[in-house]
Amino acid sequence: MTQEIIFRTIHCTNDLPYGGIGKPLNTFPVAASHITRAFGDFKALDDVSVTINAGEFFSLLGPSGCGKTTLLRIIAGFDYPDSGSLTFDGKDILDLPPEKRHVNTIFQTYALFPHLSVYDNIAFALKLKKRSKEEIDEKVWRFVRMVQLEDHVFKKPSQLSGGQKQRVAIARALINEPNVLLLDEPLSALDAKLRQNLLVELDKIHDQVGITFIYVTHDQSEALSVSDHIAVMNKGKVLQIGTPYEIYEAPATEFVAKFIGETNYYPATVVSFESYKDEYLVKALVPELGGEVLVTDFEPQEPGKEVAYTVRPEKVHIATELHTKADRLINSYSGVVEEPVYSGFQSKYFVKLDNGSTVKVLKQHENYMDDGPDIEWKDHVYVSWSAEDGFLIKEMGQ
Amino acid sequence: MKWRPSELRVRKLGMIYSYPMGVWLLVFFVIPLAIIFLYSFLTRDIYGTVKYPFTLSAYQAMFSKSYGVVLFRTIWITVLSTVLCLLLSLPAGYAMARSKNQTFLLFLVMVPFWTNSIIRIFAWITLLSSEGILSHMLQSLGLLDQGMDLMYNNGAVVLVLVYMYIPYSILPLFTTIDKFDFSLLDAARDLGATKFQAIVKVLLPNIKSGISTALIFTAIPIFGAYTVPQLVGGKESTMLGNIIVEQVQKARNLPLASAFSVVLCLASTFGVLWMLKDAGSSKTKSSLSQQAKVEANVKLSHQGDSNERA
């Protein structure tokens, strides 16, 4: 009892909203290297290497069938790779069965035991370990309070809502004090609003317990908003590993650029480059934009190289009048609004340029507009963006 | 209760639809059963029919020593065969549920149903008799004395009974295991259970309904088995079914035959009731002590909240 109050005092100084689970948990880095796994002719994982630092929130992001869940199952011990190695804290653990790895999983459908109450679900692991009744009782209630399910303890999983089931799954996994928590699309079964709340909740729990979270998702906005690092996967390959910022602002491949967020994407050829500040200013020929554009890049680009030129819709300015400031770094085009899509806080415009190509533009509605958005269907507009806002994709086709 | 017109129509029609079946059941099931029940309390007359007065003598005779042995034997053969059926069909049902060739495996289980049961029993006789393949093989290996056979004993009865009724056990187990969410086994392993623990603590409790159906579906026909003990059993293999036939056809003691039938019916009825009760008890009610625990912990959380504010 006193311990509980002391603990609560500690947690409130940390400004954490949960009952807390006592001592911080140990964690370790996870490294997978050159993992290959094939199911028949289908290569689910093709020479995949990722290193996950101790204590970070790491996301495996990709469309369904990209191999992210297979990789998670290999880490959990439910699947075995054809080749490659997997280490926890530097030690090879591929031959350990799932029950011997200090890893717990939150399953996509939660996999709560339907024949057991919430209490017995959470107590499952401790009962297997043959802990004393008092210890189990004390610990289960501590975790029940942490996930705020006091009123539902003696219910069966079938009597719970999706969000409650999810919280039972979290408590059931964390009560084992795992070193790493694996989450297999834990929010995909919930509605959008609840998903946002639970995502924030998961992030808070992560901050609180401090262990490594490996989070599998196909939802790029989920991954961007909570992850320390993201590995973007497609067709069994890891295409890029980076912080959410790097993944969004500097996608390495065509797939990453198109999968994360929206973008205007045009094939291009490098014409020339010159140095600009601490970067390079590349001149590229973009037929779809009817000529040459200027774009900044970290590296010099060989003239004649086939690349892709892309710019995010929210970085494109749209106006009914031509951009006044004449600057060679501004790419500017005129066109007609083909399709305005109003969605409250922002509008999306599909602008057909004079040469026939389409540019997507996102405009945030910062000010209140009496008569609706000031740009409407069939309006003649100018779209423009700075050379620093576009980027080049050098790896195409994947 | 007030029904909306459409509802009324549906209910009335439903009743009308059910009449043919109800009449059929009444004439060919309920009335004969009532007659048997009545006969079991009557006295046998010298022509092999029944006469008044009402008496319990048939039931007394049933528990006499000679019939008591048969009753006891029927019970242990039933229990042993049923348990063997269950133990064999659990892994079989599991394998079928996880297999990619479910249709083919189901087909294999169903094939014996298309063959007359007498023919299948005779097939076993050719295997087990002294000139049979199995006996011959064991004899040449020196494991069985020359001229001896494997038939006419209780072991043969149990063997053939298990063979005859195992599909009735495999099918309900297969259907429940097929519906089982196998990710629960992964979850159990994830939480520290070994393969065996995962099966015992997660799979079995979740396929309870299939297990009880399998038990009932095999136990009831085995309890009333007649042909198998008659054809492959020995003198010491008589079961209740054989006694009933013997009493009707040879001894012409209808009250005793009826009394045995009543016992068989009651046993099956209790079995089915047990199965239904088991299926209905999935809801939980929290007890008073559980309620108290919830309240105490809610309080504890509130205390924490007020500490937070302080």
JSON list of C-alpha atoms in Angstrom, two decimals, chain A residues 126-204:
[
{"chain": "A", "resi": 126, "resn": "LEU", "atom": "CA", "xyz": [2.75, -15.68, -13.97]},
{"chain": "A", "resi": 127, "resn": "LYS", "atom": "CA", "xyz": [0.68, -18.80, -13.34]},
{"chain": "A", "resi": 128, "resn": "LEU", "atom": "CA", "xyz": [2.88, -20.70, -15.79]},
{"chain": "A", "resi": 129, "resn": "LYS", "atom": "CA", "xyz": [5.89, -19.52, -13.80]},
{"chain": "A", "resi": 130, "resn": "LYS", "atom": "CA", "xyz": [4.21, -20.93, -10.67]},
{"chain": "A", "resi": 131, "resn": "ARG", "atom": "CA", "xyz": [4.40, -17.68, -8.72]},
{"chain": "A", "resi": 132, "resn": "SER", "atom": "CA", "xyz": [2.62, -17.51, -5.37]},
{"chain": "A", "resi": 133, "resn": "LYS", "atom": "CA", "xyz": [-1.04, -16.57, -5.35]},
{"chain": "A", "resi": 134, "resn": "GLU", "atom": "CA", "xyz": [-0.42, -13.34, -3.42]},
{"chain": "A", "resi": 135, "resn": "GLU", "atom": "CA", "xyz": [2.34, -12.24, -5.78]},
{"chain": "A", "resi": 136, "resn": "ILE", "atom": "CA", "xyz": [0.21, -12.91, -8.83]},
{"chain": "A", "resi": 137, "resn": "ASP", "atom": "CA", "xyz": [-2.75, -11.07, -7.32]},
{"chain": "A", "resi": 138, "resn": "GLU", "atom": "CA", "xyz": [-0.70, -8.03, -6.38]},
{"chain": "A", "resi": 139, "resn": "LYS", "atom": "CA", "xyz": [1.00, -7.81, -9.75]},
{"chain": "A", "resi": 140, "resn": "VAL", "atom": "CA", "xyz": [-2.09, -8.42, -11.85]},
{"chain": "A", "resi": 141, "resn": "TRP", "atom": "CA", "xyz": [-3.96, -5.64, -10.06]},
{"chain": "A", "resi": 142, "resn": "ARG", "atom": "CA", "xyz": [-1.01, -3.30, -10.52]},
{"chain": "A", "resi": 143, "resn": "PHE", "atom": "CA", "xyz": [-1.14, -3.84, -14.29]},
{"chain": "A", "resi": 144, "resn": "VAL", "atom": "CA", "xyz": [-4.93, -3.71, -14.34]},
{"chain": "A", "resi": 145, "resn": "ARG", "atom": "CA", "xyz": [-4.72, -0.26, -12.74]},
{"chain": "A", "resi": 146, "resn": "MET", "atom": "CA", "xyz": [-2.02, 0.75, -15.20]},
{"chain": "A", "resi": 147, "resn": "VAL", "atom": "CA", "xyz": [-4.30, 0.06, -18.16]},
{"chain": "A", "resi": 148, "resn": "GLN", "atom": "CA", "xyz": [-7.35, 1.33, -16.23]},
{"chain": "A", "resi": 149, "resn": "LEU", "atom": "CA", "xyz": [-9.46, -1.79, -16.54]},
{"chain": "A", "resi": 150, "resn": "GLU", "atom": "CA", "xyz": [-10.46, -2.11, -12.87]},
{"chain": "A", "resi": 151, "resn": "ASP", "atom": "CA", "xyz": [-14.16, -2.39, -13.71]},
{"chain": "A", "resi": 152, "resn": "HIS", "atom": "CA", "xyz": [-13.67, -5.11, -16.29]},
{"chain": "A", "resi": 153, "resn": "VAL", "atom": "CA", "xyz": [-11.32, -7.51, -14.51]},
{"chain": "A", "resi": 154, "resn": "PHE", "atom": "CA", "xyz": [-13.75, -10.40, -14.21]},
{"chain": "A", "resi": 155, "resn": "LYS", "atom": "CA", "xyz": [-15.26, -10.06, -17.65]},
{"chain": "A", "resi": 156, "resn": "LYS", "atom": "CA", "xyz": [-14.53, -12.39, -20.52]},
{"chain": "A", "resi": 157, "resn": "PRO", "atom": "CA", "xyz": [-12.76, -10.92, -23.59]},
{"chain": "A", "resi": 158, "resn": "SER", "atom": "CA", "xyz": [-15.96, -11.25, -25.65]},
{"chain": "A", "resi": 159, "resn": "GLN", "atom": "CA", "xyz": [-17.59, -8.67, -23.33]},
{"chain": "A", "resi": 160, "resn": "LEU", "atom": "CA", "xyz": [-14.92, -6.02, -23.99]},
{"chain": "A", "resi": 161, "resn": "SER", "atom": "CA", "xyz": [-14.65, -3.31, -26.63]},
{"chain": "A", "resi": 162, "resn": "GLY", "atom": "CA", "xyz": [-11.77, -3.25, -29.10]},
{"chain": "A", "resi": 163, "resn": "GLY", "atom": "CA", "xyz": [-9.83, -0.65, -27.14]},
{"chain": "A", "resi": 164, "resn": "GLN", "atom": "CA", "xyz": [-10.27, -2.56, -23.89]},
{"chain": "A", "resi": 165, "resn": "LYS", "atom": "CA", "xyz": [-9.11, -5.79, -25.52]},
{"chain": "A", "resi": 166, "resn": "GLN", "atom": "CA", "xyz": [-6.04, -3.97, -26.71]},
{"chain": "A", "resi": 167, "resn": "ARG", "atom": "CA", "xyz": [-5.27, -2.75, -23.20]},
{"chain": "A", "resi": 168, "resn": "VAL", "atom": "CA", "xyz": [-5.66, -6.28, -21.82]},
{"chain": "A", "resi": 169, "resn": "ALA", "atom": "CA", "xyz": [-3.18, -7.44, -24.46]},
{"chain": "A", "resi": 170, "resn": "ILE", "atom": "CA", "xyz": [-0.72, -4.73, -23.40]},
{"chain": "A", "resi": 171, "resn": "ALA", "atom": "CA", "xyz": [-1.03, -5.62, -19.70]},
{"chain": "A", "resi": 172, "resn": "ARG", "atom": "CA", "xyz": [-0.74, -9.34, -20.46]},
{"chain": "A", "resi": 173, "resn": "ALA", "atom": "CA", "xyz": [2.48, -8.77, -22.40]},
{"chain": "A", "resi": 174, "resn": "LEU", "atom": "CA", "xyz": [4.11, -6.23, -20.07]},
{"chain": "A", "resi": 175, "resn": "ILE", "atom": "CA", "xyz": [3.48, -8.21, -16.88]},
{"chain": "A", "resi": 176, "resn": "ASN", "atom": "CA", "xyz": [6.28, -10.55, -18.04]},
{"chain": "A", "resi": 177, "resn": "GLU", "atom": "CA", "xyz": [8.68, -7.61, -17.90]},
{"chain": "A", "resi": 178, "resn": "PRO", "atom": "CA", "xyz": [9.91, -8.31, -21.43]},
{"chain": "A", "resi": 179, "resn": "ASN", "atom": "CA", "xyz": [13.09, -6.72, -22.74]},
{"chain": "A", "resi": 180, "resn": "VAL", "atom": "CA", "xyz": [11.46, -6.06, -26.08]},
{"chain": "A", "resi": 181, "resn": "LEU", "atom": "CA", "xyz": [7.80, -5.63, -26.95]},
{"chain": "A", "resi": 182, "resn": "LEU", "atom": "CA", "xyz": [6.66, -6.62, -30.43]},
{"chain": "A", "resi": 183, "resn": "LEU", "atom": "CA", "xyz": [3.47, -5.07, -31.79]},
{"chain": "A", "resi": 184, "resn": "ASP", "atom": "CA", "xyz": [1.87, -6.59, -34.86]},
{"chain": "A", "resi": 185, "resn": "GLU", "atom": "CA", "xyz": [-0.50, -3.96, -36.31]},
{"chain": "A", "resi": 186, "resn": "PRO", "atom": "CA", "xyz": [-2.19, -3.62, -32.93]},
{"chain": "A", "resi": 187, "resn": "LEU", "atom": "CA", "xyz": [-4.42, -0.74, -34.03]},
{"chain": "A", "resi": 188, "resn": "SER", "atom": "CA", "xyz": [-5.62, -2.01, -37.38]},
{"chain": "A", "resi": 189, "resn": "ALA", "atom": "CA", "xyz": [-8.83, -3.49, -35.94]},
{"chain": "A", "resi": 190, "resn": "LEU", "atom": "CA", "xyz": [-9.94, -0.19, -34.36]},
{"chain": "A", "resi": 191, "resn": "ASP", "atom": "CA", "xyz": [-11.73, 2.83, -35.75]},
{"chain": "A", "resi": 192, "resn": "ALA", "atom": "CA", "xyz": [-9.74, 5.89, -36.75]},
{"chain": "A", "resi": 193, "resn": "LYS", "atom": "CA", "xyz": [-10.47, 8.11, -33.73]},
{"chain": "A", "resi": 194, "resn": "LEU", "atom": "CA", "xyz": [-9.69, 5.41, -31.18]},
{"chain": "A", "resi": 195, "resn": "ARG", "atom": "CA", "xyz": [-6.59, 4.54, -33.16]},
{"chain": "A", "resi": 196, "resn": "GLN", "atom": "CA", "xyz": [-5.15, 8.02, -32.64]},
{"chain": "A", "resi": 197, "resn": "ASN", "atom": "CA", "xyz": [-5.82, 7.94, -28.89]},
{"chain": "A", "resi": 198, "resn": "LEU", "atom": "CA", "xyz": [-4.37, 4.48, -28.42]},
{"chain": "A", "resi": 199, "resn": "LEU", "atom": "CA", "xyz": [-1.32, 5.38, -30.46]},
{"chain": "A", "resi": 200, "resn": "VAL", "atom": "CA", "xyz": [-0.60, 8.25, -28.08]},
{"chain": "A", "resi": 201, "resn": "GLU", "atom": "CA", "xyz": [-1.23, 5.88, -25.19]},
{"chain": "A", "resi": 202, "resn": "LEU", "atom": "CA", "xyz": [1.22, 3.33, -26.62]},
{"chain": "A", "resi": 203, "resn": "ASP", "atom": "CA", "xyz": [3.82, 6.06, -26.99]},
{"chain": "A", "resi": 204, "resn": "LYS", "atom": "CA", "xyz": [3.33, 7.06, -23.37]}
]
